[in-house]
């Protein structure tokens, strides 16, 4: 199947109340694991690439590997720029064949966010590419910039309506209490579903995106820590909350941290349990299997996107 934009998959997700997983990719193992899991579940999937992933793996390599995954599977796959920092990066990805880009203007004030988002929307739409924008500010670490819980800002539903009307963006990332990375909540996990439902009331036809939505799977954190890792007290978004989000208007759920944990946990385990191993295929193969298992669980049990391809 060809690369697609997120338009049709989001329309289906809004009609049938499920979410589509958007998984960050950095190398071949991630791409194979994610797309094989999605293909087996007959689920649409979004592969997303951050600026740091582009710096690490280089755009032509990522594009060719994604094309190979598209040729090897029979599901709709979108390729999306995650947290595009500026117009130039969005344009570079659109020109390289991405079907979707995010312009993250959440660090700017409202008017400036509108202006940069509109600039990206105008260019993207002229090329048939869709745009995700962000309003509100998530806590956590993103591209080495850290936002404390106190500096985080929930999305204002009134502003969200004005923002989407004035920019023409195709989907909107909102802040309702999630955050990036492995430390999401100091106390109990809490998401502002009241804000989500107000945003949906104002914008019933706009797909809503949840960033920072890894569940920070305790078994993977334990596997890391039991094999020489040092990630104490990591905590994520419980699966039940993510399921509830998918059933209540969230169309795209972003996952990066859980896949990083899956890869690291298995590599640590192999190094620890089999110190004589030095064939990278042994530990990268185990890592790829664990990523695939993680993605399958999310697609089948949490996002409920299986059989929606
Ligand atoms: O939200 C950010 C993503 O987890 C990407 O992180 O910039 O380290 O690739 P990265
Ligand atoms: P996590 O850090 O919770 O995996 O969030 C990833 C993300 O939002 C990518 O944009
Ligand atoms: Zn994010």
Short mmCIF file of C-alpha atoms and ligand atoms in Angstrom, two decimals:
data_model
loop_
_atom_site.label_atom_id
_atom_site.label_comp_id
_atom_site.label_asym_id
_atom_site.label_seq_id
_atom_site.Cartn_x
_atom_site.Cartn_y
_atom_site.Cartn_z
CA UNK A 1 0.00 0.00 0.00
CA UNK A 2 1.21 3.57 -0.67
CA UNK A 3 2.14 6.16 1.93
CA UNK A 4 -1.00 8.05 2.92
CA UNK A 5 -1.84 11.24 4.76
CA UNK A 6 -3.62 10.95 8.10
CA UNK A 7 -6.86 12.38 6.66
CA UNK A 8 -8.78 9.16 6.09
CA UNK A 9 -7.46 7.33 9.12
CA UNK A 10 -8.47 10.24 11.35
CA UNK A 11 -11.94 10.44 9.79
CA UNK A 12 -12.44 6.75 10.60
CA UNK A 13 -11.04 7.17 14.11
CA UNK A 14 -13.46 10.04 14.85
CA UNK A 15 -16.42 8.11 13.50
CA UNK A 16 -15.57 4.86 15.29
CA UNK A 17 -13.97 6.20 18.49
CA UNK A 18 -10.54 4.66 18.45
CA UNK A 19 -7.03 6.14 18.32
CA UNK A 20 -4.13 5.64 15.96
CA UNK A 21 -0.67 5.08 17.38
CA UNK A 22 2.07 7.43 16.24
CA UNK A 23 5.40 5.79 17.00
CA UNK A 24 8.79 7.50 16.83
CA UNK A 25 11.41 5.90 14.58
CA UNK A 26 15.17 6.26 14.70
CA UNK A 27 16.54 3.23 12.86
CA UNK A 28 15.63 0.08 10.93
CA UNK A 29 14.70 -2.01 13.96
CA UNK A 30 12.01 0.48 15.05
CA UNK A 31 10.56 0.74 11.55
CA UNK A 32 10.37 -3.03 11.05
CA UNK A 33 8.97 -3.75 14.52
CA UNK A 34 6.25 -1.07 14.35
CA UNK A 35 5.08 -1.80 10.82
CA UNK A 36 5.12 -5.59 11.28
CA UNK A 37 3.03 -5.26 14.45
CA UNK A 38 0.58 -2.93 12.70
CA UNK A 39 0.41 -5.16 9.62
CA UNK A 40 -0.35 -8.27 11.70
CA UNK A 41 -3.12 -6.37 13.51
CA UNK A 42 -4.43 -4.84 10.25
CA UNK A 43 -4.13 -1.40 11.84
CA UNK A 44 -3.33 1.96 10.27
CA UNK A 45 -0.13 3.43 11.71
CA UNK A 46 1.81 6.69 11.84
CA UNK A 47 5.62 6.63 11.77
CA UNK A 48 7.00 9.85 13.17
CA UNK A 49 10.41 11.38 12.92
CA UNK A 50 11.80 14.11 15.18
CA UNK A 51 14.46 16.65 14.18
CA UNK A 52 16.94 14.79 16.37
CA UNK A 53 16.05 11.52 14.61
CA UNK A 54 16.77 13.24 11.28
CA UNK A 55 20.09 14.49 12.64
CA UNK A 56 20.94 10.95 13.83
CA UNK A 57 19.78 8.75 10.94
CA UNK A 58 19.63 11.24 8.03
CA UNK A 59 16.49 11.88 6.03
CA UNK A 60 17.28 9.81 2.88
CA UNK A 61 17.96 6.67 4.97
CA UNK A 62 14.74 7.08 6.95
CA UNK A 63 12.68 7.74 3.82
CA UNK A 64 14.06 4.69 1.97
CA UNK A 65 13.48 2.41 4.97
CA UNK A 66 9.92 3.70 5.37
CA UNK A 67 9.34 3.10 1.64
CA UNK A 68 10.60 -0.48 2.15
CA UNK A 69 8.16 -0.93 5.03
CA UNK A 70 5.31 0.36 2.87
CA UNK A 71 6.23 -2.14 0.14
CA UNK A 72 6.41 -4.99 2.66
CA UNK A 73 3.03 -4.40 4.32
CA UNK A 74 -0.60 -4.00 3.39
CA UNK A 75 -1.80 -1.23 5.73
CA UNK A 76 -2.09 2.57 5.51
CA UNK A 77 1.15 4.15 6.75
CA UNK A 78 1.68 7.89 7.23
CA UNK A 79 5.10 9.48 7.66
CA UNK A 80 4.99 12.48 9.95
CA UNK A 81 7.45 15.10 11.23
CA UNK A 82 7.23 15.18 15.03
CA UNK A 83 7.66 18.57 16.76
CA UNK A 84 8.77 20.50 13.67
CA UNK A 85 10.63 23.46 15.18
CA UNK A 86 10.35 25.90 12.26
CA UNK A 87 9.03 26.46 8.73
CA UNK A 88 12.31 25.37 7.08
CA UNK A 89 12.31 21.93 8.74
CA UNK A 90 8.65 21.39 7.82
CA UNK A 91 9.35 22.41 4.22
CA UNK A 92 12.37 20.10 4.01
CA UNK A 93 10.24 17.14 5.14
CA UNK A 94 7.32 18.01 2.85
CA UNK A 95 9.73 18.28 -0.09
CA UNK A 96 11.27 14.91 0.88
CA UNK A 97 7.88 13.15 0.68
CA UNK A 98 6.43 13.28 4.20
CA UNK A 99 2.65 13.02 4.16
CA UNK A 100 2.15 14.94 7.41
CA UNK A 101 4.11 17.48 9.45
CA UNK A 102 3.76 18.97 12.89
CA UNK A 103 4.68 22.59 13.45
CA UNK A 104 5.22 23.00 17.16
CA UNK A 105 4.61 26.66 17.90
CA UNK A 106 3.68 25.98 21.52
CA UNK A 107 6.79 27.79 22.72
CA UNK A 108 5.52 31.03 21.14
CA UNK A 109 2.70 33.30 22.26
CA UNK A 110 -0.76 32.77 20.75
CA UNK A 111 -0.42 35.21 17.82
CA UNK A 112 3.07 34.05 16.90
CA UNK A 113 1.96 30.39 17.08
CA UNK A 114 -0.90 31.21 14.70
CA UNK A 115 1.37 33.01 12.30
CA UNK A 116 4.04 30.26 12.01
CA UNK A 117 1.37 27.53 11.87
CA UNK A 118 -0.48 29.34 9.08
CA UNK A 119 2.73 29.68 7.09
CA UNK A 120 3.32 25.91 7.31
CA UNK A 121 -0.35 25.11 6.55
CA UNK A 122 -0.29 27.23 3.38
CA UNK A 123 2.81 25.49 2.05
CA UNK A 124 1.80 21.97 3.17
CA UNK A 125 -1.71 22.19 1.71
CA UNK A 126 -0.34 23.40 -1.62
CA UNK A 127 1.57 20.07 -1.73
CA UNK A 128 -1.26 17.83 -0.46
CA UNK A 129 0.33 17.40 2.99
CA UNK A 130 -1.56 17.70 6.29
CA UNK A 131 -0.47 19.69 9.36
CA UNK A 132 -0.65 19.04 13.09
CA UNK A 133 -0.26 22.08 15.35
CA UNK A 134 -0.02 22.42 19.13
CA UNK A 135 -1.74 24.71 21.58
CA UNK A 136 -0.93 24.60 25.28
CA UNK A 137 2.36 23.48 26.78
CA UNK A 138 3.28 20.00 27.98
CA UNK A 139 5.61 19.46 30.92
CA UNK A 140 8.64 17.25 30.44
CA UNK A 141 11.73 17.00 28.26
CA UNK A 142 11.59 17.57 24.52
CA UNK A 143 14.62 17.96 22.29
CA UNK A 144 16.69 18.66 25.40
CA UNK A 145 14.41 21.54 26.46
CA UNK A 146 12.84 20.89 29.84
CA UNK A 147 9.46 22.35 30.92
CA UNK A 148 8.59 21.99 34.62
CA UNK A 149 5.11 20.91 35.75
CA UNK A 150 4.58 24.49 37.01
CA UNK A 151 5.33 26.01 33.60
CA UNK A 152 3.04 23.60 31.75
CA UNK A 153 -0.23 25.13 30.48
CA UNK A 154 -3.47 23.30 29.79
CA UNK A 155 -5.12 24.05 26.46
CA UNK A 156 -7.91 26.63 26.59
CA UNK A 157 -10.90 25.23 24.59
CA UNK A 158 -12.05 28.71 23.42
CA UNK A 159 -8.56 29.52 22.18
CA UNK A 160 -8.38 26.09 20.51
CA UNK A 161 -11.44 26.94 18.42
CA UNK A 162 -10.01 30.31 17.37
CA UNK A 163 -6.60 28.74 16.69
CA UNK A 164 -7.95 26.05 14.36
CA UNK A 165 -10.28 28.50 12.56
CA UNK A 166 -7.50 30.99 11.92
CA UNK A 167 -4.72 28.56 10.97
CA UNK A 168 -6.64 25.88 9.05
CA UNK A 169 -4.49 23.18 10.69
CA UNK A 170 -5.72 19.61 10.14
CA UNK A 171 -5.24 18.27 13.66
CA UNK A 172 -4.47 19.76 17.06
CA UNK A 173 -2.22 18.57 19.89
CA UNK A 174 -3.58 19.64 23.26
CA UNK A 175 -2.21 19.71 26.80
CA UNK A 176 -4.40 17.86 29.30
CA UNK A 177 -1.76 16.63 31.75
CA UNK A 178 0.50 14.28 29.80
CA UNK A 179 4.20 15.04 29.46
CA UNK A 180 7.19 13.76 27.53
CA UNK A 181 9.68 11.29 28.91
CA UNK A 182 9.71 8.65 31.66
CA UNK A 183 8.65 10.86 34.61
CA UNK A 184 5.14 12.06 33.92
CA UNK A 185 3.49 12.42 37.30
CA UNK A 186 4.86 13.27 40.75
CA UNK A 187 1.79 11.85 42.51
CA UNK A 188 -1.15 9.96 41.01
CA UNK A 189 -1.65 10.03 37.26
CA UNK A 190 -4.35 12.52 36.32
CA UNK A 191 -5.60 13.68 32.93
CA UNK A 192 -8.03 16.57 32.42
CA UNK A 193 -10.78 14.73 30.50
CA UNK A 194 -13.02 17.71 31.19
CA UNK A 195 -10.77 19.87 29.00
CA UNK A 196 -10.71 17.20 26.29
CA UNK A 197 -14.49 17.08 26.17
CA UNK A 198 -14.78 20.89 26.04
CA UNK A 199 -12.27 21.00 23.18
CA UNK A 200 -14.25 18.29 21.35
CA UNK A 201 -17.49 20.23 21.88
CA UNK A 202 -15.92 23.26 20.20
CA UNK A 203 -14.09 21.25 17.54
CA UNK A 204 -16.09 18.09 16.85
CA UNK A 205 -14.49 17.55 13.44
CA UNK A 206 -10.87 18.24 14.33
CA UNK A 207 -8.70 15.22 15.15
CA UNK A 208 -7.11 15.68 18.58
CA UNK A 209 -3.58 14.53 19.37
CA UNK A 210 -2.09 13.40 22.67
CA UNK A 211 1.66 13.81 23.07
CA UNK A 212 3.68 12.39 25.94
CA UNK A 213 1.42 9.36 26.09
CA UNK A 214 3.77 6.49 26.90
CA UNK A 215 2.61 4.30 29.74
CA UNK A 216 6.23 3.81 30.88
CA UNK A 217 5.61 0.06 31.11
CA UNK A 218 6.70 -1.09 34.59
CA UNK A 219 8.01 -4.49 33.35
CA UNK A 220 10.34 -2.71 30.92
CA UNK A 221 11.55 -0.26 33.56
CA UNK A 222 12.22 -3.24 35.86
CA UNK A 223 14.05 -5.13 33.12
CA UNK A 224 16.29 -2.07 32.61
CA UNK A 225 16.89 -1.60 36.33
CA UNK A 226 17.48 -5.31 36.98
CA UNK A 227 20.15 -5.38 34.33
CA UNK A 228 22.29 -2.46 35.39
CA UNK A 229 19.99 0.43 34.45
CA UNK A 230 19.24 3.39 36.68
CA UNK A 231 15.72 4.70 36.02
CA UNK A 232 14.21 4.89 39.49
CA UNK A 233 10.61 5.99 40.03
CA UNK A 234 9.69 6.26 36.35
CA UNK A 235 5.94 6.69 35.85
CA UNK A 236 3.66 7.04 32.82
CA UNK A 237 0.07 7.27 31.67
CA UNK A 238 -1.92 4.17 32.67
CA UNK A 239 -3.39 2.14 29.79
CA UNK A 240 -6.97 2.66 31.06
CA UNK A 241 -6.57 6.45 30.72
CA UNK A 242 -5.20 6.15 27.21
CA UNK A 243 -8.05 3.84 26.26
CA UNK A 244 -10.51 6.37 27.68
CA UNK A 245 -8.81 9.12 25.65
CA UNK A 246 -9.15 7.10 22.45
CA UNK A 247 -12.82 6.48 23.14
CA UNK A 248 -13.44 10.16 23.85
CA UNK A 249 -12.11 12.06 20.89
CA UNK A 250 -8.32 11.58 20.81
CA UNK A 251 -7.39 10.38 17.32
CA UNK A 252 -3.59 10.18 17.56
CA UNK A 253 -1.55 8.94 20.52
CA UNK A 254 2.21 9.56 20.48
CA UNK A 255 4.60 6.95 21.84
CA UNK A 256 8.37 7.22 21.96
CA UNK A 257 9.55 6.54 25.52
CA UNK A 258 7.99 3.04 25.72
CA UNK A 259 9.79 1.97 22.56
CA UNK A 260 13.09 3.35 23.85
CA UNK A 261 12.56 1.42 27.06
CA UNK A 262 11.71 -1.77 25.13
CA UNK A 263 14.91 -1.54 23.10
CA UNK A 264 17.12 -0.64 26.05
CA UNK A 265 15.62 -3.28 28.35
CA UNK A 266 16.38 -6.14 25.96
CA UNK A 267 19.84 -4.92 25.04
CA UNK A 268 20.67 -4.61 28.75
CA UNK A 269 19.24 -8.07 29.43
CA UNK A 270 21.27 -9.74 26.68
CA UNK A 271 24.48 -7.96 27.73
CA UNK A 272 23.90 -8.92 31.34
CA UNK A 273 22.77 -12.53 30.84
CA UNK A 274 25.00 -13.41 27.89
CA UNK A 275 28.27 -11.52 28.31
CA UNK A 276 29.95 -13.59 25.59
CA UNK A 277 27.54 -12.31 22.90
CA UNK A 278 29.02 -9.77 20.54
CA UNK A 279 26.90 -10.33 17.45
CA UNK A 280 24.72 -7.16 17.24
CA UNK A 281 21.96 -9.16 15.56
CA UNK A 282 21.47 -11.07 18.80
CA UNK A 283 20.72 -8.05 20.97
CA UNK A 284 19.18 -5.85 18.26
CA UNK A 285 16.97 -8.79 17.27
CA UNK A 286 15.79 -9.19 20.86
CA UNK A 287 15.21 -5.42 21.02
CA UNK A 288 13.18 -5.49 17.80
CA UNK A 289 11.01 -8.33 19.13
CA UNK A 290 10.31 -6.40 22.34
CA UNK A 291 9.37 -3.22 20.41
CA UNK A 292 7.01 -5.29 18.25
CA UNK A 293 5.39 -6.84 21.33
CA UNK A 294 4.95 -3.37 22.87
CA UNK A 295 3.36 -1.94 19.72
CA UNK A 296 1.06 -4.97 19.34
CA UNK A 297 -0.19 -4.53 22.89
CA UNK A 298 -0.97 -0.86 22.32
CA UNK A 299 -2.71 -1.37 18.99
CA UNK A 300 -4.78 -4.36 20.12
CA UNK A 301 -5.53 -3.60 23.78
CA UNK A 302 -5.25 0.16 24.29
CA UNK A 303 -5.80 2.19 21.13
CA UNK A 304 -8.26 -0.35 19.64
CA UNK A 305 -7.08 0.32 16.08
CA UNK A 306 -6.75 -3.37 15.12
CA UNK A 307 -8.78 -4.33 12.02
CA UNK A 308 -9.32 -0.63 11.17
CA UNK A 309 -6.89 -0.57 8.22
O1 LIG B 1 8.53 14.40 21.87
C1 LIG B 1 9.68 14.15 21.54
C2 LIG B 1 10.00 12.79 21.06
O2 LIG B 1 10.05 11.88 22.12
C3 LIG B 1 11.27 12.81 20.25
O3 LIG B 1 12.39 12.89 21.04
O4 LIG B 1 13.80 14.65 19.94
O5 LIG B 1 14.83 12.92 21.45
O6 LIG B 1 13.97 12.26 19.19
P1 LIG B 1 13.82 13.21 20.37
P1 LIG B 2 6.48 9.91 25.25
O1 LIG B 2 7.74 10.52 25.77
O2 LIG B 2 5.46 9.81 26.34
O3 LIG B 2 6.68 8.61 24.57
O4 LIG B 2 5.87 10.93 24.18
C1 LIG B 2 6.31 10.92 22.85
C2 LIG B 2 5.83 12.08 22.07
O5 LIG B 2 4.95 12.82 22.45
C3 LIG B 2 6.45 12.29 20.75
O6 LIG B 2 5.98 13.46 20.15
ZN1 LIG B 3 5.54 14.99 21.58
#
